[in-house]
PDB file of C-alpha atoms in Angstrom:
ATOM      1  CA  MET H   1     -56.976 -36.376  -3.269  1.00  0.00           C
ATOM      2  CA  GLU H   2     -55.986 -33.193  -1.419  1.00  0.00           C
ATOM      3  CA  ASP H   3     -53.543 -33.443   1.491  1.00  0.00           C
ATOM      4  CA  TRP H   4     -56.272 -32.538   3.987  1.00  0.00           C
ATOM      5  CA  GLU H   5     -58.408 -35.390   2.658  1.00  0.00           C
ATOM      6  CA  LYS H   6     -55.513 -37.795   3.191  1.00  0.00           C
ATOM      7  CA  THR H   7     -55.149 -36.558   6.758  1.00  0.00           C
ATOM      8  CA  ARG H   8     -58.869 -36.941   7.401  1.00  0.00           C
ATOM      9  CA  LYS H   9     -58.774 -40.484   6.049  1.00  0.00           C
ATOM     10  CA  TRP H  10     -55.732 -41.217   8.253  1.00  0.00           C
ATOM     11  CA  PHE H  11     -57.702 -40.281  11.368  1.00  0.00           C
ATOM     12  CA  PHE H  12     -60.059 -43.189  10.724  1.00  0.00           C
ATOM     13  CA  ASP H  13     -57.347 -45.688   9.746  1.00  0.00           C
ATOM     14  CA  MET H  14     -56.329 -47.500  12.932  1.00  0.00           C
ATOM     15  CA  GLU H  15     -53.704 -49.508  11.027  1.00  0.00           C
ATOM     16  CA  ALA H  16     -51.743 -46.414   9.971  1.00  0.00           C
ATOM     17  CA  LYS H  17     -48.362 -46.261  11.729  1.00  0.00           C
ATOM     18  CA  ASP H  18     -47.223 -42.743  10.852  1.00  0.00           C
ATOM     19  CA  ILE H  19     -47.568 -39.869  13.306  1.00  0.00           C
ATOM     20  CA  CYS H  20     -49.538 -36.734  12.560  1.00  0.00           C
ATOM     21  CA  ILE H  21     -48.175 -33.292  13.473  1.00  0.00           C
ATOM     22  CA  ALA H  22     -50.599 -30.646  14.710  1.00  0.00           C
ATOM     23  CA  SER H  23     -49.276 -27.095  14.746  1.00  0.00           C
ATOM     24  CA  HIS H  24     -50.251 -25.114  17.846  1.00  0.00           C
ATOM     25  CA  ARG H  25     -51.677 -21.744  16.684  1.00  0.00           C
ATOM     26  CA  GLY H  26     -49.529 -22.059  13.548  1.00  0.00           C
ATOM     27  CA  LYS H  27     -45.817 -21.250  13.282  1.00  0.00           C
ATOM     28  CA  PHE H  28     -45.291 -17.733  14.582  1.00  0.00           C
ATOM     29  CA  SER H  29     -42.497 -15.436  15.685  1.00  0.00           C
ATOM     30  CA  SER H  30     -41.426 -11.776  15.406  1.00  0.00           C
ATOM     31  CA  SER H  31     -43.948 -10.266  12.972  1.00  0.00           C
ATOM     32  CA  VAL H  32     -45.890 -13.428  12.076  1.00  0.00           C
ATOM     33  CA  ILE H  33     -48.736 -13.461  14.589  1.00  0.00           C
ATOM     34  CA  GLU H  34     -50.320 -16.610  16.019  1.00  0.00           C
ATOM     35  CA  ASN H  35     -53.757 -17.699  14.851  1.00  0.00           C
ATOM     36  CA  THR H  36     -53.385 -15.966  11.482  1.00  0.00           C
ATOM     37  CA  SER H  37     -53.341 -17.404   7.990  1.00  0.00           C
ATOM     38  CA  ALA H  38     -49.629 -16.570   7.647  1.00  0.00           C
ATOM     39  CA  ALA H  39     -48.846 -18.609  10.759  1.00  0.00           C
ATOM     40  CA  PHE H  40     -50.998 -21.530   9.654  1.00  0.00           C
ATOM     41  CA  LEU H  41     -49.698 -21.674   6.096  1.00  0.00           C
ATOM     42  CA  THR H  42     -46.110 -21.409   7.326  1.00  0.00           C
ATOM     43  CA  ALA H  43     -46.727 -24.386   9.605  1.00  0.00           C
ATOM     44  CA  VAL H  44     -48.202 -26.422   6.771  1.00  0.00           C
ATOM     45  CA  GLY H  45     -45.193 -25.537   4.640  1.00  0.00           C
ATOM     46  CA  GLU H  46     -42.927 -26.779   7.437  1.00  0.00           C
ATOM     47  CA  GLY H  47     -44.589 -30.189   7.626  1.00  0.00           C
ATOM     48  CA  ALA H  48     -47.669 -29.797   9.835  1.00  0.00           C
ATOM     49  CA  ASP H  49     -50.473 -32.171   8.883  1.00  0.00           C
ATOM     50  CA  LEU H  50     -53.084 -29.974  10.540  1.00  0.00           C
ATOM     51  CA  VAL H  51     -53.338 -26.708  12.442  1.00  0.00           C
ATOM     52  CA  GLU H  52     -54.918 -25.885  15.790  1.00  0.00           C
ATOM     53  CA  MET H  53     -56.833 -22.609  15.922  1.00  0.00           C
ATOM     54  CA  ASP H  54     -58.399 -20.470  18.662  1.00  0.00           C
ATOM     55  CA  LEU H  55     -61.278 -18.062  18.096  1.00  0.00           C
ATOM     56  CA  ASP H  56     -62.819 -15.148  19.939  1.00  0.00           C
ATOM     57  CA  LEU H  57     -65.897 -12.998  19.319  1.00  0.00           C
ATOM     58  CA  THR H  58     -65.935  -9.208  18.972  1.00  0.00           C
ATOM     59  CA  LYS H  59     -68.563  -6.841  20.341  1.00  0.00           C
ATOM     60  CA  ASP H  60     -70.279  -6.759  16.949  1.00  0.00           C
ATOM     61  CA  GLY H  61     -70.269 -10.549  16.548  1.00  0.00           C
ATOM     62  CA  ILE H  62     -67.229 -11.096  14.329  1.00  0.00           C
ATOM     63  CA  LEU H  63     -65.159 -14.229  14.934  1.00  0.00           C
ATOM     64  CA  VAL H  64     -61.425 -13.520  15.008  1.00  0.00           C
ATOM     65  CA  GLY H  65     -58.310 -15.610  15.539  1.00  0.00           C
ATOM     66  CA  HIS H  66     -57.330 -14.980  19.157  1.00  0.00           C
ATOM     67  CA  HIS H  67     -56.434 -17.174  22.135  1.00  0.00           C
ATOM     68  CA  ASP H  68     -56.161 -15.275  25.416  1.00  0.00           C
ATOM     69  CA  LYS H  69     -58.939 -14.305  27.788  1.00  0.00           C
ATOM     70  CA  THR H  70     -57.833 -10.680  27.552  1.00  0.00           C
ATOM     71  CA  MET H  71     -55.937  -8.522  25.049  1.00  0.00           C
ATOM     72  CA  ARG H  72     -53.081  -7.779  27.454  1.00  0.00           C
ATOM     73  CA  ARG H  73     -50.365  -9.862  25.769  1.00  0.00           C
ATOM     74  CA  LEU H  74     -50.830  -8.685  22.179  1.00  0.00           C
ATOM     75  CA  PHE H  75     -52.426  -5.270  22.661  1.00  0.00           C
ATOM     76  CA  GLY H  76     -51.360  -4.202  26.155  1.00  0.00           C
ATOM     77  CA  ILE H  77     -55.041  -3.786  27.063  1.00  0.00           C
ATOM     78  CA  ASP H  78     -56.567  -5.597  30.027  1.00  0.00           C
ATOM     79  CA  ARG H  79     -59.974  -6.059  28.407  1.00  0.00           C
ATOM     80  CA  GLU H  80     -61.636  -8.837  26.456  1.00  0.00           C
ATOM     81  CA  ILE H  81     -62.023  -8.893  22.678  1.00  0.00           C
ATOM     82  CA  SER H  82     -65.773  -8.634  23.228  1.00  0.00           C
ATOM     83  CA  ALA H  83     -65.338  -5.069  24.500  1.00  0.00           C
ATOM     84  CA  TYR H  84     -64.433  -3.852  20.998  1.00  0.00           C
ATOM     85  CA  THR H  85     -65.925  -3.961  17.527  1.00  0.00           C
ATOM     86  CA  TRP H  86     -63.885  -5.514  14.744  1.00  0.00           C
ATOM     87  CA  GLU H  87     -63.278  -2.086  13.219  1.00  0.00           C
ATOM     88  CA  GLU H  88     -61.920  -0.834  16.549  1.00  0.00           C
ATOM     89  CA  ILE H  89     -59.635  -3.858  16.897  1.00  0.00           C
ATOM     90  CA  ARG H  90     -58.301  -3.384  13.373  1.00  0.00           C
ATOM     91  CA  ASN H  91     -57.203   0.120  14.318  1.00  0.00           C
ATOM     92  CA  LEU H  92     -55.532  -0.776  17.614  1.00  0.00           C
ATOM     93  CA  PRO H  93     -51.737  -1.258  17.679  1.00  0.00           C
ATOM     94  CA  LEU H  94     -50.781  -4.922  18.085  1.00  0.00           C
ATOM     95  CA  TYR H  95     -47.393  -5.604  19.641  1.00  0.00           C
ATOM     96  CA  ASN H  96     -45.382  -8.456  18.170  1.00  0.00           C
ATOM     97  CA  TYR H  97     -43.023 -10.894  19.881  1.00  0.00           C
ATOM     98  CA  VAL H  98     -40.149  -8.415  20.058  1.00  0.00           C
ATOM     99  CA  GLY H  99     -42.360  -5.738  21.597  1.00  0.00           C
ATOM    100  CA  GLU H 100     -42.753  -3.603  18.488  1.00  0.00           C
ATOM    101  CA  ILE H 101     -45.968  -2.444  16.841  1.00  0.00           C
ATOM    102  CA  ASN H 102     -46.670  -5.024  14.178  1.00  0.00           C
ATOM    103  CA  VAL H 103     -47.343  -4.391  10.488  1.00  0.00           C
ATOM    104  CA  THR H 104     -50.320  -6.753  10.433  1.00  0.00           C
ATOM    105  CA  GLY H 105     -53.031  -7.462  13.008  1.00  0.00           C
ATOM    106  CA  LEU H 106     -55.526 -10.166  13.826  1.00  0.00           C
ATOM    107  CA  GLU H 107     -57.646 -11.749  11.114  1.00  0.00           C
ATOM    108  CA  THR H 108     -61.303 -12.654  10.969  1.00  0.00           C
ATOM    109  CA  PHE H 109     -62.300 -16.302  10.885  1.00  0.00           C
ATOM    110  CA  GLY H 110     -63.616 -15.736   7.381  1.00  0.00           C
ATOM    111  CA  GLU H 111     -60.259 -14.432   6.185  1.00  0.00           C
ATOM    112  CA  ILE H 112     -58.461 -17.384   7.734  1.00  0.00           C
ATOM    113  CA  LEU H 113     -60.869 -19.903   6.214  1.00  0.00           C
ATOM    114  CA  ASN H 114     -60.407 -18.312   2.799  1.00  0.00           C
ATOM    115  CA  HIS H 115     -56.671 -19.025   2.999  1.00  0.00           C
ATOM    116  CA  LEU H 116     -57.009 -22.539   4.447  1.00  0.00           C
ATOM    117  CA  LYS H 117     -59.802 -23.901   2.277  1.00  0.00           C
ATOM    118  CA  GLY H 118     -58.585 -27.075   0.614  1.00  0.00           C
ATOM    119  CA  ARG H 119     -55.174 -26.732   2.289  1.00  0.00           C
ATOM    120  CA  THR H 120     -55.214 -28.474   5.676  1.00  0.00           C
ATOM    121  CA  MET H 121     -57.291 -30.003   8.438  1.00  0.00           C
ATOM    122  CA  ILE H 122     -58.241 -27.530  11.172  1.00  0.00           C
ATOM    123  CA  ALA H 123     -58.654 -28.291  14.882  1.00  0.00           C
ATOM    124  CA  LEU H 124     -60.919 -25.642  16.400  1.00  0.00           C
ATOM    125  CA  ASP H 125     -60.049 -25.011  20.040  1.00  0.00           C
ATOM    126  CA  LYS H 126     -61.184 -22.401  22.584  1.00  0.00           C
ATOM    127  CA  CYS H 127     -64.309 -21.455  20.673  1.00  0.00           C
ATOM    128  CA  TRP H 128     -66.859 -23.723  22.362  1.00  0.00           C
ATOM    129  CA  ASN H 129     -68.917 -20.698  23.462  1.00  0.00           C
ATOM    130  CA  TYR H 130     -69.473 -19.816  19.800  1.00  0.00           C
ATOM    131  CA  TRP H 131     -69.890 -23.227  18.214  1.00  0.00           C
ATOM    132  CA  ASP H 132     -73.220 -22.354  16.561  1.00  0.00           C
ATOM    133  CA  GLN H 133     -71.683 -19.384  14.778  1.00  0.00           C
ATOM    134  CA  VAL H 134     -68.479 -21.282  13.964  1.00  0.00           C
ATOM    135  CA  TYR H 135     -70.487 -24.184  12.554  1.00  0.00           C
ATOM    136  CA  GLU H 136     -72.602 -21.872  10.408  1.00  0.00           C
ATOM    137  CA  GLN H 137     -69.568 -20.096   8.991  1.00  0.00           C
ATOM    138  CA  VAL H 138     -67.655 -23.311   8.299  1.00  0.00           C
ATOM    139  CA  GLY H 139     -70.758 -24.801   6.720  1.00  0.00           C
ATOM    140  CA  ASN H 140     -71.252 -21.795   4.453  1.00  0.00           C
ATOM    141  CA  GLU H 141     -67.703 -22.298   3.199  1.00  0.00           C
ATOM    142  CA  GLY H 142     -68.281 -26.014   2.620  1.00  0.00           C
ATOM    143  CA  MET H 143     -65.443 -26.787   5.045  1.00  0.00           C
ATOM    144  CA  ILE H 144     -67.111 -28.952   7.707  1.00  0.00           C
ATOM    145  CA  PRO H 145     -65.125 -32.047   6.564  1.00  0.00           C
ATOM    146  CA  GLN H 146     -61.893 -30.052   7.047  1.00  0.00           C
ATOM    147  CA  CYS H 147     -62.628 -29.172  10.670  1.00  0.00           C
ATOM    148  CA  MET H 148     -62.521 -30.849  14.090  1.00  0.00           C
ATOM    149  CA  PHE H 149     -63.988 -29.413  17.280  1.00  0.00           C
ATOM    150  CA  LYS H 150     -62.009 -29.775  20.525  1.00  0.00           C
ATOM    151  CA  PHE H 151     -63.602 -29.617  23.971  1.00  0.00           C
ATOM    152  CA  PHE H 152     -63.073 -30.833  27.523  1.00  0.00           C
ATOM    153  CA  ALA H 153     -64.790 -34.174  28.042  1.00  0.00           C
ATOM    154  CA  GLU H 154     -66.412 -32.966  31.254  1.00  0.00           C
ATOM    155  CA  ASP H 155     -68.212 -30.168  29.373  1.00  0.00           C
ATOM    156  CA  HIS H 156     -71.662 -31.745  29.108  1.00  0.00           C
ATOM    157  CA  ARG H 157     -73.045 -28.795  27.168  1.00  0.00           C
ATOM    158  CA  ALA H 158     -70.456 -29.349  24.443  1.00  0.00           C
ATOM    159  CA  GLY H 159     -71.199 -33.073  24.513  1.00  0.00           C
ATOM    160  CA  GLU H 160     -74.883 -32.462  23.909  1.00  0.00           C
ATOM    161  CA  TRP H 161     -74.039 -30.118  21.031  1.00  0.00           C
ATOM    162  CA  ALA H 162     -71.812 -32.809  19.535  1.00  0.00           C
ATOM    163  CA  LYS H 163     -74.660 -35.335  19.609  1.00  0.00           C
ATOM    164  CA  ASP H 164     -76.763 -32.973  17.510  1.00  0.00           C
ATOM    165  CA  HIS H 165     -74.029 -32.384  14.921  1.00  0.00           C
ATOM    166  CA  THR H 166     -73.135 -35.797  13.591  1.00  0.00           C
ATOM    167  CA  ASP H 167     -71.575 -34.320  10.448  1.00  0.00           C
ATOM    168  CA  CYS H 168     -68.686 -32.947  12.547  1.00  0.00           C
ATOM    169  CA  MET H 169     -65.560 -34.532  14.016  1.00  0.00           C
ATOM    170  CA  PHE H 170     -64.826 -34.039  17.713  1.00  0.00           C
ATOM    171  CA  ILE H 171     -61.674 -34.350  19.810  1.00  0.00           C
ATOM    172  CA  PRO H 172     -62.476 -34.580  23.540  1.00  0.00           C
ATOM    173  CA  MET H 173     -59.693 -33.522  25.909  1.00  0.00           C
ATOM    174  CA  VAL H 174     -59.270 -35.820  28.915  1.00  0.00           C
ATOM    175  CA  ARG H 175     -57.293 -35.518  32.160  1.00  0.00           C
ATOM    176  CA  ASP H 176     -59.039 -38.239  34.172  1.00  0.00           C
ATOM    177  CA  PRO H 177     -59.437 -41.785  32.795  1.00  0.00           C
ATOM    178  CA  LYS H 178     -62.849 -41.962  34.482  1.00  0.00           C
ATOM    179  CA  LEU H 179     -64.114 -39.625  31.759  1.00  0.00           C
ATOM    180  CA  LEU H 180     -63.373 -42.200  29.068  1.00  0.00           C
ATOM    181  CA  LYS H 181     -66.782 -43.744  29.720  1.00  0.00           C
ATOM    182  CA  THR H 182     -68.328 -40.396  28.845  1.00  0.00           C
ATOM    183  CA  VAL H 183     -66.249 -40.343  25.669  1.00  0.00           C
ATOM    184  CA  GLU H 184     -67.301 -43.896  24.822  1.00  0.00           C
ATOM    185  CA  ALA H 185     -70.989 -43.041  25.183  1.00  0.00           C
ATOM    186  CA  LEU H 186     -70.575 -39.944  23.037  1.00  0.00           C
ATOM    187  CA  SER H 187     -68.721 -41.911  20.357  1.00  0.00           C
ATOM    188  CA  GLN H 188     -71.881 -43.937  19.818  1.00  0.00           C
ATOM    189  CA  LYS H 189     -73.655 -40.739  18.748  1.00  0.00           C
ATOM    190  CA  THR H 190     -71.068 -38.758  16.770  1.00  0.00           C
ATOM    191  CA  MET H 191     -67.583 -38.934  15.216  1.00  0.00           C
ATOM    192  CA  ILE H 192     -64.685 -39.088  17.687  1.00  0.00           C
ATOM    193  CA  PRO H 193     -61.592 -40.231  15.759  1.00  0.00           C
ATOM    194  CA  ALA H 194     -59.134 -39.171  18.490  1.00  0.00           C
ATOM    195  CA  VAL H 195     -58.891 -38.169  22.138  1.00  0.00           C
ATOM    196  CA  GLU H 196     -56.439 -35.618  23.490  1.00  0.00           C
ATOM    197  CA  ILE H 197     -54.822 -36.778  26.728  1.00  0.00           C
ATOM    198  CA  LEU H 198     -53.420 -34.216  29.170  1.00  0.00           C
ATOM    199  CA  PRO H 199     -50.676 -35.844  31.287  1.00  0.00           C
ATOM    200  CA  ARG H 200     -48.414 -33.713  33.478  1.00  0.00           C
ATOM    201  CA  LYS H 201     -46.194 -36.559  34.713  1.00  0.00           C
ATOM    202  CA  PRO H 202     -45.059 -39.919  33.304  1.00  0.00           C
ATOM    203  CA  ASP H 203     -47.009 -41.739  36.014  1.00  0.00           C
ATOM    204  CA  ASP H 204     -50.266 -39.848  35.451  1.00  0.00           C
ATOM    205  CA  PRO H 205     -53.098 -42.383  35.040  1.00  0.00           C
ATOM    206  CA  ILE H 206     -54.133 -40.800  31.735  1.00  0.00           C
ATOM    207  CA  PHE H 207     -50.649 -41.618  30.376  1.00  0.00           C
ATOM    208  CA  SER H 208     -50.844 -45.297  31.339  1.00  0.00           C
ATOM    209  CA  ASP H 209     -50.511 -48.178  28.890  1.00  0.00           C
ATOM    210  CA  SER H 210     -54.028 -49.280  29.787  1.00  0.00           C
ATOM    211  CA  VAL H 211     -55.481 -45.951  28.618  1.00  0.00           C
ATOM    212  CA  PHE H 212     -53.596 -46.179  25.314  1.00  0.00           C
ATOM    213  CA  ALA H 213     -54.830 -49.744  24.857  1.00  0.00           C
ATOM    214  CA  TRP H 214     -58.404 -48.710  25.687  1.00  0.00           C
ATOM    215  CA  LEU H 215     -58.348 -45.899  23.145  1.00  0.00           C
ATOM    216  CA  LYS H 216     -56.943 -48.105  20.418  1.00  0.00           C
ATOM    217  CA  ALA H 217     -59.496 -50.830  21.204  1.00  0.00           C
ATOM    218  CA  HIS H 218     -62.239 -48.229  20.826  1.00  0.00           C
ATOM    219  CA  HIS H 219     -60.821 -47.039  17.483  1.00  0.00           C
ATOM    220  CA  MET H 220     -59.643 -43.667  18.745  1.00  0.00           C
ATOM    221  CA  LYS H 221     -56.209 -42.226  18.074  1.00  0.00           C
ATOM    222  CA  VAL H 222     -54.156 -40.606  20.846  1.00  0.00           C
ATOM    223  CA  TRP H 223     -53.522 -36.863  20.620  1.00  0.00           C
ATOM    224  CA  CYS H 224     -50.943 -35.363  22.995  1.00  0.00           C
ATOM    225  CA  ASN H 225     -49.419 -31.895  23.315  1.00  0.00           C
ATOM    226  CA  SER H 226     -45.652 -31.510  23.506  1.00  0.00           C
ATOM    227  CA  LEU H 227     -45.863 -27.791  24.243  1.00  0.00           C
ATOM    228  CA  SER H 228     -43.420 -26.069  26.590  1.00  0.00           C
ATOM    229  CA  LEU H 229     -45.185 -22.799  27.242  1.00  0.00           C
ATOM    230  CA  ALA H 230     -44.211 -22.010  30.829  1.00  0.00           C
ATOM    231  CA  LYS H 231     -42.771 -23.490  33.987  1.00  0.00           C
ATOM    232  CA  ARG H 232     -46.263 -23.823  35.474  1.00  0.00           C
ATOM    233  CA  LEU H 233     -47.675 -25.518  32.373  1.00  0.00           C
ATOM    234  CA  VAL H 234     -46.473 -29.065  31.767  1.00  0.00           C
ATOM    235  CA  TYR H 235     -47.639 -31.033  28.742  1.00  0.00           C
ATOM    236  CA  GLY H 236     -46.868 -34.415  27.275  1.00  0.00           C
ATOM    237  CA  ALA H 237     -45.865 -35.791  30.703  1.00  0.00           C
ATOM    238  CA  GLY H 238     -42.790 -33.564  30.449  1.00  0.00           C
ATOM    239  CA  TYR H 239     -41.616 -35.028  27.123  1.00  0.00           C
ATOM    240  CA  ASP H 240     -42.079 -31.657  25.547  1.00  0.00           C
ATOM    241  CA  ASP H 241     -40.735 -29.411  22.810  1.00  0.00           C
ATOM    242  CA  LEU H 242     -38.029 -27.897  25.001  1.00  0.00           C
ATOM    243  CA  LYS H 243     -36.677 -31.300  26.006  1.00  0.00           C
ATOM    244  CA  SER H 244     -36.765 -32.396  22.376  1.00  0.00           C
ATOM    245  CA  LEU H 245     -34.886 -29.325  21.160  1.00  0.00           C
ATOM    246  CA  SER H 246     -32.322 -29.125  23.956  1.00  0.00           C
ATOM    247  CA  GLU H 247     -31.641 -32.819  24.621  1.00  0.00           C
ATOM    248  CA  GLY H 248     -32.556 -34.399  21.298  1.00  0.00           C
ATOM    249  CA  GLY H 249     -35.846 -35.481  19.774  1.00  0.00           C
ATOM    250  CA  GLU H 250     -35.497 -38.974  21.202  1.00  0.00           C
ATOM    251  CA  LYS H 251     -35.845 -37.504  24.718  1.00  0.00           C
ATOM    252  CA  GLY H 252     -39.176 -35.868  23.983  1.00  0.00           C
ATOM    253  CA  TRP H 253     -41.076 -36.493  20.766  1.00  0.00           C
ATOM    254  CA  GLY H 254     -39.441 -39.910  20.496  1.00  0.00           C
ATOM    255  CA  VAL H 255     -40.792 -40.978  23.889  1.00  0.00           C
ATOM    256  CA  LEU H 256     -44.294 -39.903  22.902  1.00  0.00           C
ATOM    257  CA  ALA H 257     -44.001 -41.779  19.619  1.00  0.00           C
ATOM    258  CA  ALA H 258     -42.744 -44.942  21.341  1.00  0.00           C
ATOM    259  CA  LYS H 259     -45.551 -44.692  23.872  1.00  0.00           C
ATOM    260  CA  GLY H 260     -48.122 -44.807  21.100  1.00  0.00           C
ATOM    261  CA  VAL H 261     -49.098 -41.168  20.587  1.00  0.00           C
ATOM    262  CA  ASP H 262     -50.602 -40.724  17.114  1.00  0.00           C
ATOM    263  CA  ILE H 263     -50.910 -36.912  16.970  1.00  0.00           C
ATOM    264  CA  ILE H 264     -48.251 -34.660  18.478  1.00  0.00           C
ATOM    265  CA  GLN H 265     -49.260 -31.021  18.882  1.00  0.00           C
ATOM    266  CA  THR H 266     -46.171 -28.840  18.800  1.00  0.00           C
ATOM    267  CA  ASP H 267     -44.877 -25.305  18.353  1.00  0.00           C
ATOM    268  CA  TRP H 268     -42.027 -26.654  16.201  1.00  0.00           C
ATOM    269  CA  PRO H 269     -43.583 -28.501  13.239  1.00  0.00           C
ATOM    270  CA  MET H 270     -40.501 -28.505  10.999  1.00  0.00           C
ATOM    271  CA  GLU H 271     -38.182 -29.837  13.700  1.00  0.00           C
ATOM    272  CA  ALA H 272     -40.703 -32.418  14.890  1.00  0.00           C
ATOM    273  CA  ALA H 273     -41.382 -33.559  11.322  1.00  0.00           C
ATOM    274  CA  ALA H 274     -37.656 -33.920  10.593  1.00  0.00           C
ATOM    275  CA  PHE H 275     -37.119 -35.982  13.736  1.00  0.00           C
ATOM    276  CA  LEU H 276     -40.120 -38.248  13.176  1.00  0.00           C
ATOM    277  CA  THR H 277     -39.036 -38.803   9.569  1.00  0.00           C
ATOM    278  CA  SER H 278     -35.567 -39.796  10.785  1.00  0.00           C
ATOM    279  CA  ILE H 279     -36.926 -42.510  13.093  1.00  0.00           C
ATOM    280  CA  HIS H 280     -39.403 -43.911  10.594  1.00  0.00           C
ATOM    281  CA  ARG H 281     -37.096 -44.334   7.613  1.00  0.00           C
TER     282      ARG H 281
END
């Protein structure tokens, strides 16, 4: 059995006690660019059980690995990917994380899939506007069992699409516990092995023991980000990557683990994996 198959099986095993590590956009820095095969494979090599990927669509209909609404951060251009063809994007300078023109650029979804086939589970985020095209491409590669589709639970359009694609796995993202009823109804129609909760504070209702108990009772694992992206963006109720790295894993990832989080999405897969291994020996 391939590692990705073991991870997929784990998602449906409510008795499993180990914690799964999801790598946010892969492991990237300096000249290794986020949402590329190099970033994803590096993350898998560092202990990630699955990778989270964002996609965008070019003017000529090519899916590429890209997160932001505009190209400002990586290209210095305040326009959307959809304003350019793939050939034009390939020839634009991409600035890496030290502000230099990078050797490599973005990759197409097809190129990324070619590198990840049979290697790891893939959580597809920020591509809900292109799900039909994503689904077709993943299906052509025979990789539907490797993929999970993430969406906000309040997005009824995505929910209806999920009902019509029962061969796929879905991870709804939830801020308000009231939306769990929507998730429950959807779970009767399609596969929802986990729910991503989005708490900003320890006392957020979505981070309550009752929500964790409800999810477990409904055979859904708990996915939670531990990202520390910016002062204005708080994830994991504040028990984030920065706290884990600066104050010790027990102050961040350890709190999430003790709370009952099953999947921790992080920018630091190797460090998170080492810490979780140390507490589960």
